[in-house]
mmCIF file of C-alpha atoms in Angstrom:
data_model
loop_
_atom_site.group_PDB
_atom_site.id
_atom_site.type_symbol
_atom_site.label_atom_id
_atom_site.label_comp_id
_atom_site.label_asym_id
_atom_site.label_seq_id
_atom_site.Cartn_x
_atom_site.Cartn_y
_atom_site.Cartn_z
ATOM 1 C CA MET A 15 34.865 -21.364 32.292
ATOM 2 C CA GLU A 16 33.437 -17.913 32.946
ATOM 3 C CA PRO A 17 31.430 -17.597 36.165
ATOM 4 C CA GLN A 18 27.700 -17.140 35.753
ATOM 5 C CA ASN A 19 25.398 -15.233 38.022
ATOM 6 C CA LEU A 20 22.741 -17.250 39.823
ATOM 7 C CA THR A 21 19.998 -15.761 37.626
ATOM 8 C CA ARG A 22 21.681 -17.157 34.487
ATOM 9 C CA ILE A 23 21.828 -20.714 35.751
ATOM 10 C CA SER A 24 19.167 -22.769 34.030
ATOM 11 C CA GLU A 25 18.634 -25.289 36.825
ATOM 12 C CA PHE A 26 20.023 -27.051 39.854
ATOM 13 C CA LEU A 27 20.187 -30.815 40.247
ATOM 14 C CA LEU A 28 18.837 -32.293 43.497
ATOM 15 C CA LEU A 29 20.702 -35.558 44.082
ATOM 16 C CA GLY A 30 18.342 -36.707 46.837
ATOM 17 C CA LEU A 31 19.021 -39.797 48.925
ATOM 18 C CA SER A 32 20.144 -42.122 46.146
ATOM 19 C CA GLU A 33 20.667 -42.194 42.392
ATOM 20 C CA ASP A 34 20.126 -45.968 42.178
ATOM 21 C CA PRO A 35 17.148 -46.555 39.813
ATOM 22 C CA GLU A 36 16.135 -49.694 41.701
ATOM 23 C CA LEU A 37 15.665 -47.719 44.901
ATOM 24 C CA GLN A 38 13.468 -45.010 43.365
ATOM 25 C CA PRO A 39 10.126 -46.891 43.831
ATOM 26 C CA LEU A 40 11.045 -47.558 47.460
ATOM 27 C CA LEU A 41 11.959 -43.913 48.029
ATOM 28 C CA PHE A 42 8.758 -42.765 46.324
ATOM 29 C CA GLY A 43 6.668 -45.020 48.575
ATOM 30 C CA MET A 44 8.564 -43.899 51.685
ATOM 31 C CA PHE A 45 8.165 -40.169 50.980
ATOM 32 C CA MET A 46 4.540 -40.572 49.877
ATOM 33 C CA SER A 47 3.549 -42.535 52.986
ATOM 34 C CA MET A 48 5.308 -40.118 55.362
ATOM 35 C CA TYR A 49 3.762 -37.134 53.591
ATOM 36 C CA LEU A 50 0.238 -38.558 53.759
ATOM 37 C CA VAL A 51 0.662 -39.437 57.440
ATOM 38 C CA THR A 52 1.959 -35.920 58.142
ATOM 39 C CA ILE A 53 -0.933 -34.210 56.351
ATOM 40 C CA ALA A 54 -3.560 -36.511 57.882
ATOM 41 C CA GLY A 55 -2.159 -36.300 61.424
ATOM 42 C CA ASN A 56 -1.827 -32.522 61.490
ATOM 43 C CA LEU A 57 -5.212 -31.990 59.820
ATOM 44 C CA LEU A 58 -6.849 -34.213 62.426
ATOM 45 C CA ILE A 59 -5.293 -32.111 65.189
ATOM 46 C CA ILE A 60 -6.614 -28.920 63.582
ATOM 47 C CA LEU A 61 -10.095 -30.361 63.008
ATOM 48 C CA ALA A 62 -10.221 -31.777 66.544
ATOM 49 C CA VAL A 63 -9.431 -28.355 68.029
ATOM 50 C CA ILE A 64 -11.959 -26.577 65.791
ATOM 51 C CA SER A 65 -14.777 -29.081 66.388
ATOM 52 C CA ASN A 66 -14.435 -29.234 70.182
ATOM 53 C CA PRO A 67 -15.566 -26.060 72.029
ATOM 54 C CA HIS A 68 -13.737 -27.201 75.190
ATOM 55 C CA MET A 69 -10.450 -26.946 73.284
ATOM 56 C CA HIS A 70 -10.947 -23.340 72.215
ATOM 57 C CA THR A 71 -8.157 -22.246 74.544
ATOM 58 C CA PRO A 72 -4.830 -20.490 73.835
ATOM 59 C CA MET A 73 -2.847 -23.724 74.284
ATOM 60 C CA TYR A 74 -4.788 -25.635 71.627
ATOM 61 C CA PHE A 75 -5.039 -22.560 69.404
ATOM 62 C CA PHE A 76 -1.235 -22.411 69.286
ATOM 63 C CA LEU A 77 -1.075 -26.184 68.772
ATOM 64 C CA SER A 78 -3.385 -26.002 65.756
ATOM 65 C CA ASN A 79 -1.225 -23.234 64.278
ATOM 66 C CA LEU A 80 1.853 -25.400 64.867
ATOM 67 C CA SER A 81 0.152 -28.215 62.942
ATOM 68 C CA LEU A 82 -0.662 -25.795 60.131
ATOM 69 C CA ALA A 83 2.980 -24.655 60.009
ATOM 70 C CA ASP A 84 4.117 -28.305 59.940
ATOM 71 C CA ILE A 85 1.884 -28.964 56.928
ATOM 72 C CA GLY A 86 3.393 -25.981 55.123
ATOM 73 C CA PHE A 87 6.930 -26.963 56.171
ATOM 74 C CA THR A 88 6.791 -30.496 54.776
ATOM 75 C CA SER A 89 4.771 -29.427 51.714
ATOM 76 C CA THR A 90 7.632 -27.146 50.708
ATOM 77 C CA THR A 91 9.931 -30.071 49.899
ATOM 78 C CA VAL A 92 8.151 -33.437 49.654
ATOM 79 C CA PRO A 93 5.859 -32.764 46.626
ATOM 80 C CA LYS A 94 8.925 -31.710 44.611
ATOM 81 C CA VAL A 95 10.712 -34.902 45.676
ATOM 82 C CA LEU A 96 7.745 -37.037 44.603
ATOM 83 C CA MET A 97 7.494 -35.190 41.293
ATOM 84 C CA ASN A 98 11.191 -35.666 40.537
ATOM 85 C CA ILE A 99 11.139 -39.375 41.395
ATOM 86 C CA HIS A 100 7.985 -39.969 39.361
ATOM 87 C CA SER A 101 9.304 -38.093 36.310
ATOM 88 C CA HIS A 102 12.833 -39.558 36.671
ATOM 89 C CA GLN A 103 14.246 -36.043 36.861
ATOM 90 C CA ARG A 104 16.245 -34.298 39.551
ATOM 91 C CA ASP A 105 16.112 -30.682 38.458
ATOM 92 C CA ILE A 106 14.766 -27.557 40.065
ATOM 93 C CA SER A 107 14.778 -24.245 38.212
ATOM 94 C CA TYR A 108 16.874 -21.301 39.358
ATOM 95 C CA ALA A 109 13.621 -19.469 40.154
ATOM 96 C CA GLY A 110 12.154 -22.450 41.978
ATOM 97 C CA CYS A 111 15.169 -22.811 44.245
ATOM 98 C CA PRO A 112 14.873 -19.397 45.989
ATOM 99 C CA ILE A 113 11.088 -19.792 46.188
ATOM 100 C CA GLN A 114 11.461 -23.186 47.874
ATOM 101 C CA LEU A 115 14.107 -21.729 50.170
ATOM 102 C CA ALA A 116 11.856 -18.817 51.153
ATOM 103 C CA PHE A 117 8.929 -21.040 52.121
ATOM 104 C CA LEU A 118 11.204 -23.548 53.870
ATOM 105 C CA TYR A 119 12.651 -20.913 56.184
ATOM 106 C CA LEU A 120 9.289 -19.188 56.575
ATOM 107 C CA PHE A 121 7.547 -22.291 57.923
ATOM 108 C CA GLY A 122 10.645 -23.643 59.669
ATOM 109 C CA TYR A 123 11.251 -20.526 61.695
ATOM 110 C CA LEU A 124 7.517 -20.140 62.299
ATOM 111 C CA ASP A 125 7.647 -23.611 63.885
ATOM 112 C CA SER A 126 10.462 -22.444 66.120
ATOM 113 C CA LEU A 127 8.674 -19.279 67.239
ATOM 114 C CA LEU A 128 5.406 -21.127 67.880
ATOM 115 C CA LEU A 129 7.253 -23.550 70.144
ATOM 116 C CA MET A 130 8.521 -20.542 72.117
ATOM 117 C CA VAL A 131 5.010 -19.040 72.290
ATOM 118 C CA MET A 132 3.646 -22.374 73.531
ATOM 119 C CA ALA A 133 6.358 -22.505 76.201
ATOM 120 C CA TYR A 134 5.383 -19.014 77.347
ATOM 121 C CA ASP A 135 1.724 -20.063 77.417
ATOM 122 C CA ARG A 136 2.587 -22.975 79.745
ATOM 123 C CA PHE A 137 4.755 -20.651 81.866
ATOM 124 C CA VAL A 138 1.851 -18.254 82.445
ATOM 125 C CA ALA A 139 -0.657 -21.093 83.030
ATOM 126 C CA ILE A 140 1.515 -22.862 85.625
ATOM 127 C CA CYS A 141 3.416 -20.018 87.277
ATOM 128 C CA HIS A 142 0.727 -17.299 87.155
ATOM 129 C CA PRO A 143 -2.608 -19.152 86.938
ATOM 130 C CA LEU A 144 -4.654 -16.291 88.410
ATOM 131 C CA HIS A 145 -3.390 -13.868 85.751
ATOM 132 C CA TYR A 146 -3.678 -16.365 82.889
ATOM 133 C CA PRO A 147 -7.136 -15.219 81.631
ATOM 134 C CA VAL A 148 -5.872 -11.649 81.422
ATOM 135 C CA ILE A 149 -2.381 -12.258 79.983
ATOM 136 C CA MET A 150 -3.463 -14.958 77.525
ATOM 137 C CA ASN A 151 -6.702 -13.298 76.474
ATOM 138 C CA PRO A 152 -8.142 -15.349 73.573
ATOM 139 C CA ARG A 153 -8.810 -12.119 71.663
ATOM 140 C CA LEU A 154 -5.104 -11.261 71.830
ATOM 141 C CA CYS A 155 -3.750 -14.709 70.963
ATOM 142 C CA GLY A 156 -3.610 -13.798 67.303
ATOM 143 C CA VAL A 157 -1.003 -11.104 68.020
ATOM 144 C CA PRO A 158 1.940 -13.466 68.747
ATOM 145 C CA ILE A 159 0.936 -15.511 65.679
ATOM 146 C CA LEU A 160 1.045 -12.440 63.429
ATOM 147 C CA VAL A 161 4.342 -11.288 64.974
ATOM 148 C CA SER A 162 5.808 -14.778 64.465
ATOM 149 C CA ILE A 163 4.735 -14.790 60.813
ATOM 150 C CA PHE A 164 6.280 -11.353 60.241
ATOM 151 C CA ILE A 165 9.604 -12.310 61.864
ATOM 152 C CA SER A 166 9.661 -15.633 59.971
ATOM 153 C CA PHE A 167 9.073 -13.813 56.686
ATOM 154 C CA PHE A 168 11.914 -11.400 57.483
ATOM 155 C CA ASP A 169 14.253 -14.311 58.281
ATOM 156 C CA SER A 170 13.348 -16.134 55.059
ATOM 157 C CA GLN A 171 14.030 -13.025 52.989
ATOM 158 C CA LEU A 172 17.451 -12.602 54.608
ATOM 159 C CA HIS A 173 18.409 -16.125 53.544
ATOM 160 C CA CYS A 174 17.112 -15.515 50.022
ATOM 161 C CA ILE A 175 19.139 -12.313 49.699
ATOM 162 C CA MET A 176 22.306 -14.114 50.782
ATOM 163 C CA VAL A 177 21.704 -16.949 48.321
ATOM 164 C CA SER A 178 20.970 -14.496 45.490
ATOM 165 C CA GLN A 179 24.487 -13.056 45.889
ATOM 166 C CA LEU A 180 26.153 -16.383 45.044
ATOM 167 C CA ILE A 181 28.020 -16.944 41.777
ATOM 168 C CA PHE A 182 28.292 -20.384 40.158
ATOM 169 C CA CYS A 183 30.518 -21.557 37.330
ATOM 170 C CA THR A 184 28.028 -24.042 35.918
ATOM 171 C CA ASP A 185 24.861 -25.954 36.778
ATOM 172 C CA VAL A 186 25.332 -27.352 40.266
ATOM 173 C CA GLU A 187 24.443 -30.648 41.899
ATOM 174 C CA ILE A 188 22.983 -30.216 45.387
ATOM 175 C CA PRO A 189 23.613 -33.305 47.573
ATOM 176 C CA SER A 190 20.145 -33.083 49.107
ATOM 177 C CA PHE A 191 16.498 -33.174 48.037
ATOM 178 C CA PHE A 192 15.889 -29.454 48.580
ATOM 179 C CA CYS A 193 17.763 -26.178 48.148
ATOM 180 C CA ASP A 194 19.842 -25.769 51.275
ATOM 181 C CA PRO A 195 21.965 -22.592 51.693
ATOM 182 C CA PRO A 196 25.014 -24.295 53.309
ATOM 183 C CA GLN A 197 25.137 -26.745 50.401
ATOM 184 C CA LEU A 198 24.808 -23.909 47.878
ATOM 185 C CA PHE A 199 27.602 -21.989 49.589
ATOM 186 C CA SER A 200 29.921 -24.985 49.361
ATOM 187 C CA LEU A 201 29.190 -25.327 45.618
ATOM 188 C CA ALA A 202 29.629 -21.664 44.679
ATOM 189 C CA CYS A 203 32.820 -20.738 42.812
ATOM 190 C CA SER A 204 32.986 -17.260 44.338
ATOM 191 C CA ASP A 205 34.259 -16.401 47.807
ATOM 192 C CA THR A 206 31.490 -17.303 50.260
ATOM 193 C CA SER A 207 33.323 -16.818 53.548
ATOM 194 C CA THR A 208 31.355 -13.658 54.365
ATOM 195 C CA ASN A 209 28.058 -15.285 53.341
ATOM 196 C CA THR A 210 28.817 -18.365 55.437
ATOM 197 C CA ILE A 211 29.597 -16.263 58.502
ATOM 198 C CA LEU A 212 26.434 -14.221 57.959
ATOM 199 C CA ILE A 213 24.132 -17.212 57.527
ATOM 200 C CA TYR A 214 25.399 -18.894 60.680
ATOM 201 C CA LEU A 215 25.232 -15.570 62.537
ATOM 202 C CA VAL A 216 21.640 -15.051 61.394
ATOM 203 C CA GLY A 217 20.856 -18.656 62.309
ATOM 204 C CA ALA A 218 22.394 -18.196 65.764
ATOM 205 C CA ILE A 219 20.433 -15.001 66.407
ATOM 206 C CA PHE A 220 17.089 -16.162 65.037
ATOM 207 C CA GLY A 221 17.504 -19.633 66.503
ATOM 208 C CA GLY A 222 18.937 -18.449 69.817
ATOM 209 C CA VAL A 223 15.993 -16.205 70.692
ATOM 210 C CA PRO A 224 13.334 -18.991 70.660
ATOM 211 C CA ILE A 225 15.659 -21.423 72.444
ATOM 212 C CA SER A 226 16.430 -18.821 75.132
ATOM 213 C CA GLY A 227 12.706 -18.111 75.561
ATOM 214 C CA ILE A 228 11.928 -21.827 75.922
ATOM 215 C CA LEU A 229 14.758 -22.389 78.409
ATOM 216 C CA PHE A 230 13.701 -19.349 80.448
ATOM 217 C CA SER A 231 10.112 -20.580 80.593
ATOM 218 C CA TYR A 232 11.059 -24.063 81.748
ATOM 219 C CA THR A 233 13.486 -22.840 84.403
ATOM 220 C CA ARG A 234 10.382 -21.288 85.996
ATOM 221 C CA ILE A 235 7.908 -24.041 85.086
ATOM 222 C CA VAL A 236 9.728 -27.034 86.566
ATOM 223 C CA PRO A 237 10.122 -25.589 90.131
ATOM 224 C CA SER A 238 6.467 -24.462 90.046
ATOM 225 C CA ILE A 239 5.250 -27.952 89.064
ATOM 226 C CA LEU A 240 7.245 -29.527 91.881
ATOM 227 C CA THR A 241 5.453 -27.314 94.396
ATOM 228 C CA VAL A 242 1.960 -28.369 93.234
ATOM 229 C CA PRO A 243 0.384 -30.227 96.203
ATOM 230 C CA SER A 244 -1.999 -32.552 94.339
ATOM 231 C CA SER A 245 -0.527 -35.474 92.436
ATOM 232 C CA GLY A 246 -3.252 -35.156 89.783
ATOM 233 C CA GLY A 247 -2.424 -31.541 89.003
ATOM 234 C CA LYS A 248 1.271 -32.279 88.997
ATOM 235 C CA SER A 249 0.789 -35.233 86.638
ATOM 236 C CA LYS A 250 -1.374 -33.207 84.219
ATOM 237 C CA ALA A 251 1.192 -30.404 84.119
ATOM 238 C CA PHE A 252 4.039 -32.853 83.479
ATOM 239 C CA VAL A 253 2.097 -34.541 80.655
ATOM 240 C CA THR A 254 1.358 -31.228 78.922
ATOM 241 C CA CYS A 255 4.893 -29.902 79.304
ATOM 242 C CA GLY A 256 6.424 -33.292 78.511
ATOM 243 C CA SER A 257 4.710 -33.388 75.112
ATOM 244 C CA HIS A 258 5.891 -29.885 74.331
ATOM 245 C CA LEU A 259 9.446 -30.606 75.461
ATOM 246 C CA SER A 260 9.544 -33.764 73.335
ATOM 247 C CA VAL A 261 8.578 -31.766 70.248
ATOM 248 C CA VAL A 262 11.153 -29.077 71.136
ATOM 249 C CA CYS A 263 13.942 -31.648 71.515
ATOM 250 C CA LEU A 264 12.948 -33.387 68.281
ATOM 251 C CA PHE A 265 12.789 -30.131 66.306
ATOM 252 C CA TYR A 266 16.003 -28.536 67.547
ATOM 253 C CA GLY A 267 17.848 -31.863 67.737
ATOM 254 C CA THR A 268 17.206 -32.667 64.079
ATOM 255 C CA ALA A 269 17.878 -29.032 63.058
ATOM 256 C CA ALA A 270 21.249 -29.129 64.841
ATOM 257 C CA GLY A 271 22.023 -32.501 63.235
ATOM 258 C CA LEU A 272 21.236 -31.095 59.778
ATOM 259 C CA TYR A 273 23.494 -28.065 60.054
ATOM 260 C CA LEU A 274 26.302 -29.829 61.897
ATOM 261 C CA SER A 275 26.338 -32.551 59.244
ATOM 262 C CA SER A 276 26.503 -29.984 56.438
ATOM 263 C CA ALA A 277 29.189 -27.989 58.231
ATOM 264 C CA VAL A 278 31.573 -30.636 59.563
ATOM 265 C CA SER A 279 30.710 -33.980 57.954
ATOM 266 C CA PRO A 280 32.102 -34.934 54.534
ATOM 267 C CA SER A 281 29.446 -37.618 54.134
ATOM 268 C CA LEU A 282 26.777 -36.525 51.643
ATOM 269 C CA ARG A 283 24.549 -39.447 52.628
ATOM 270 C CA MET A 284 24.586 -38.408 56.289
ATOM 271 C CA GLY A 285 23.561 -34.882 55.317
ATOM 272 C CA ALA A 286 20.687 -36.179 53.196
ATOM 273 C CA VAL A 287 19.448 -38.412 56.022
ATOM 274 C CA ALA A 288 19.631 -35.471 58.443
ATOM 275 C CA SER A 289 17.582 -33.426 55.942
ATOM 276 C CA VAL A 290 14.868 -36.104 55.874
ATOM 277 C CA MET A 291 14.761 -36.229 59.674
ATOM 278 C CA PHE A 292 14.344 -32.461 59.972
ATOM 279 C CA THR A 293 11.971 -31.663 57.102
ATOM 280 C CA VAL A 294 9.876 -34.848 56.908
ATOM 281 C CA VAL A 295 10.077 -36.988 60.046
ATOM 282 C CA THR A 296 9.705 -34.177 62.604
ATOM 283 C CA PRO A 297 6.411 -32.771 61.195
ATOM 284 C CA MET A 298 5.099 -36.337 60.926
ATOM 285 C CA LEU A 299 5.822 -37.219 64.566
ATOM 286 C CA ASN A 300 4.513 -34.022 66.186
ATOM 287 C CA PRO A 301 0.793 -35.007 66.057
ATOM 288 C CA PHE A 302 1.578 -38.403 67.570
ATOM 289 C CA ILE A 303 3.615 -36.866 70.378
ATOM 290 C CA TYR A 304 0.853 -34.435 71.314
ATOM 291 C CA SER A 305 -1.980 -36.956 71.072
ATOM 292 C CA LEU A 306 -0.209 -39.878 72.738
ATOM 293 C CA ARG A 307 -0.808 -38.865 76.370
ATOM 294 C CA ASN A 308 -3.140 -35.881 76.058
ATOM 295 C CA THR A 309 -6.597 -37.101 77.038
ATOM 296 C CA ASP A 310 -8.347 -33.972 75.680
ATOM 297 C CA ILE A 311 -6.911 -34.532 72.200
ATOM 298 C CA LYS A 312 -7.630 -38.262 72.375
ATOM 299 C CA ARG A 313 -11.293 -37.667 73.210
ATOM 300 C CA ALA A 314 -11.641 -34.963 70.571
ATOM 301 C CA LEU A 315 -10.088 -37.218 67.938
ATOM 302 C CA GLN A 316 -12.355 -40.116 68.917
ATOM 303 C CA ARG A 317 -15.442 -37.917 68.603
ATOM 304 C CA LEU A 318 -14.220 -36.508 65.300
ATOM 305 C CA LEU A 319 -13.492 -39.944 63.837
ATOM 306 C CA SER A 320 -16.836 -41.309 65.050
ATOM 307 C CA ARG A 321 -18.632 -38.468 63.256
ATOM 308 C CA MET A 322 -16.660 -39.114 60.077
ATOM 309 C CA SER A 323 -17.307 -42.875 60.114
#
């Protein structure tokens, strides 16, 4: 069979978690419930920050942007999953695949950069409290957001360019519920060794910078917290940083699980489960992690819900 260029392929087939017809209603209910919880939880965080003047600070401004990125991240994949299950189809067009890929990496890497910005915000607040109003000027807080969006867009376009160079021999079946570059590389009939090296190199560079920034911040934060004399101040700092660290570990842990499973594991089911954890479960849990022990968010949410009731 003659190879076809990616632009000539009519569609890709997303195999999802299971092809068993009896499991489709269960999967539809699972994805729908997780998606609704994700949207509701992150929207409540955003509305709580907007409605409470006491939370108009850089820390909560970055948190609300993280919630917005989480909504975009999960909305890139889950609505397509629900549509395919409901219509009993598994296809995604050749044009839809790169578009989905672009938005997935845009919001995914934006999440990563925002976590680094939030770590830097905590570093300045704890290690240089007297300079915090100057360094983290509310008028300048939009700058790191805009820079993060620009870098995320650049990263997403790099992945799209690499995927657009692939050649397939026929319509391909992707053992996941979204277009994932490592899976596409493994299904291409052309030589993808250079593309594979490039995508992992790009991932290491773009993923290594935020991780390095977070690690640097916390190597300075932890010793500074331990030197705080009051137990109340120390406890508040640990609660704030603990929530952030939990989200960081969840995000990068599931991301590492996804790419390690696609790279070294022959189990398609394990890769699909890792995909769900990274793209669906992580954005759903972030609002709960931040609101669980943060008294400011709890009070703001209580006031917001009382107004809505």
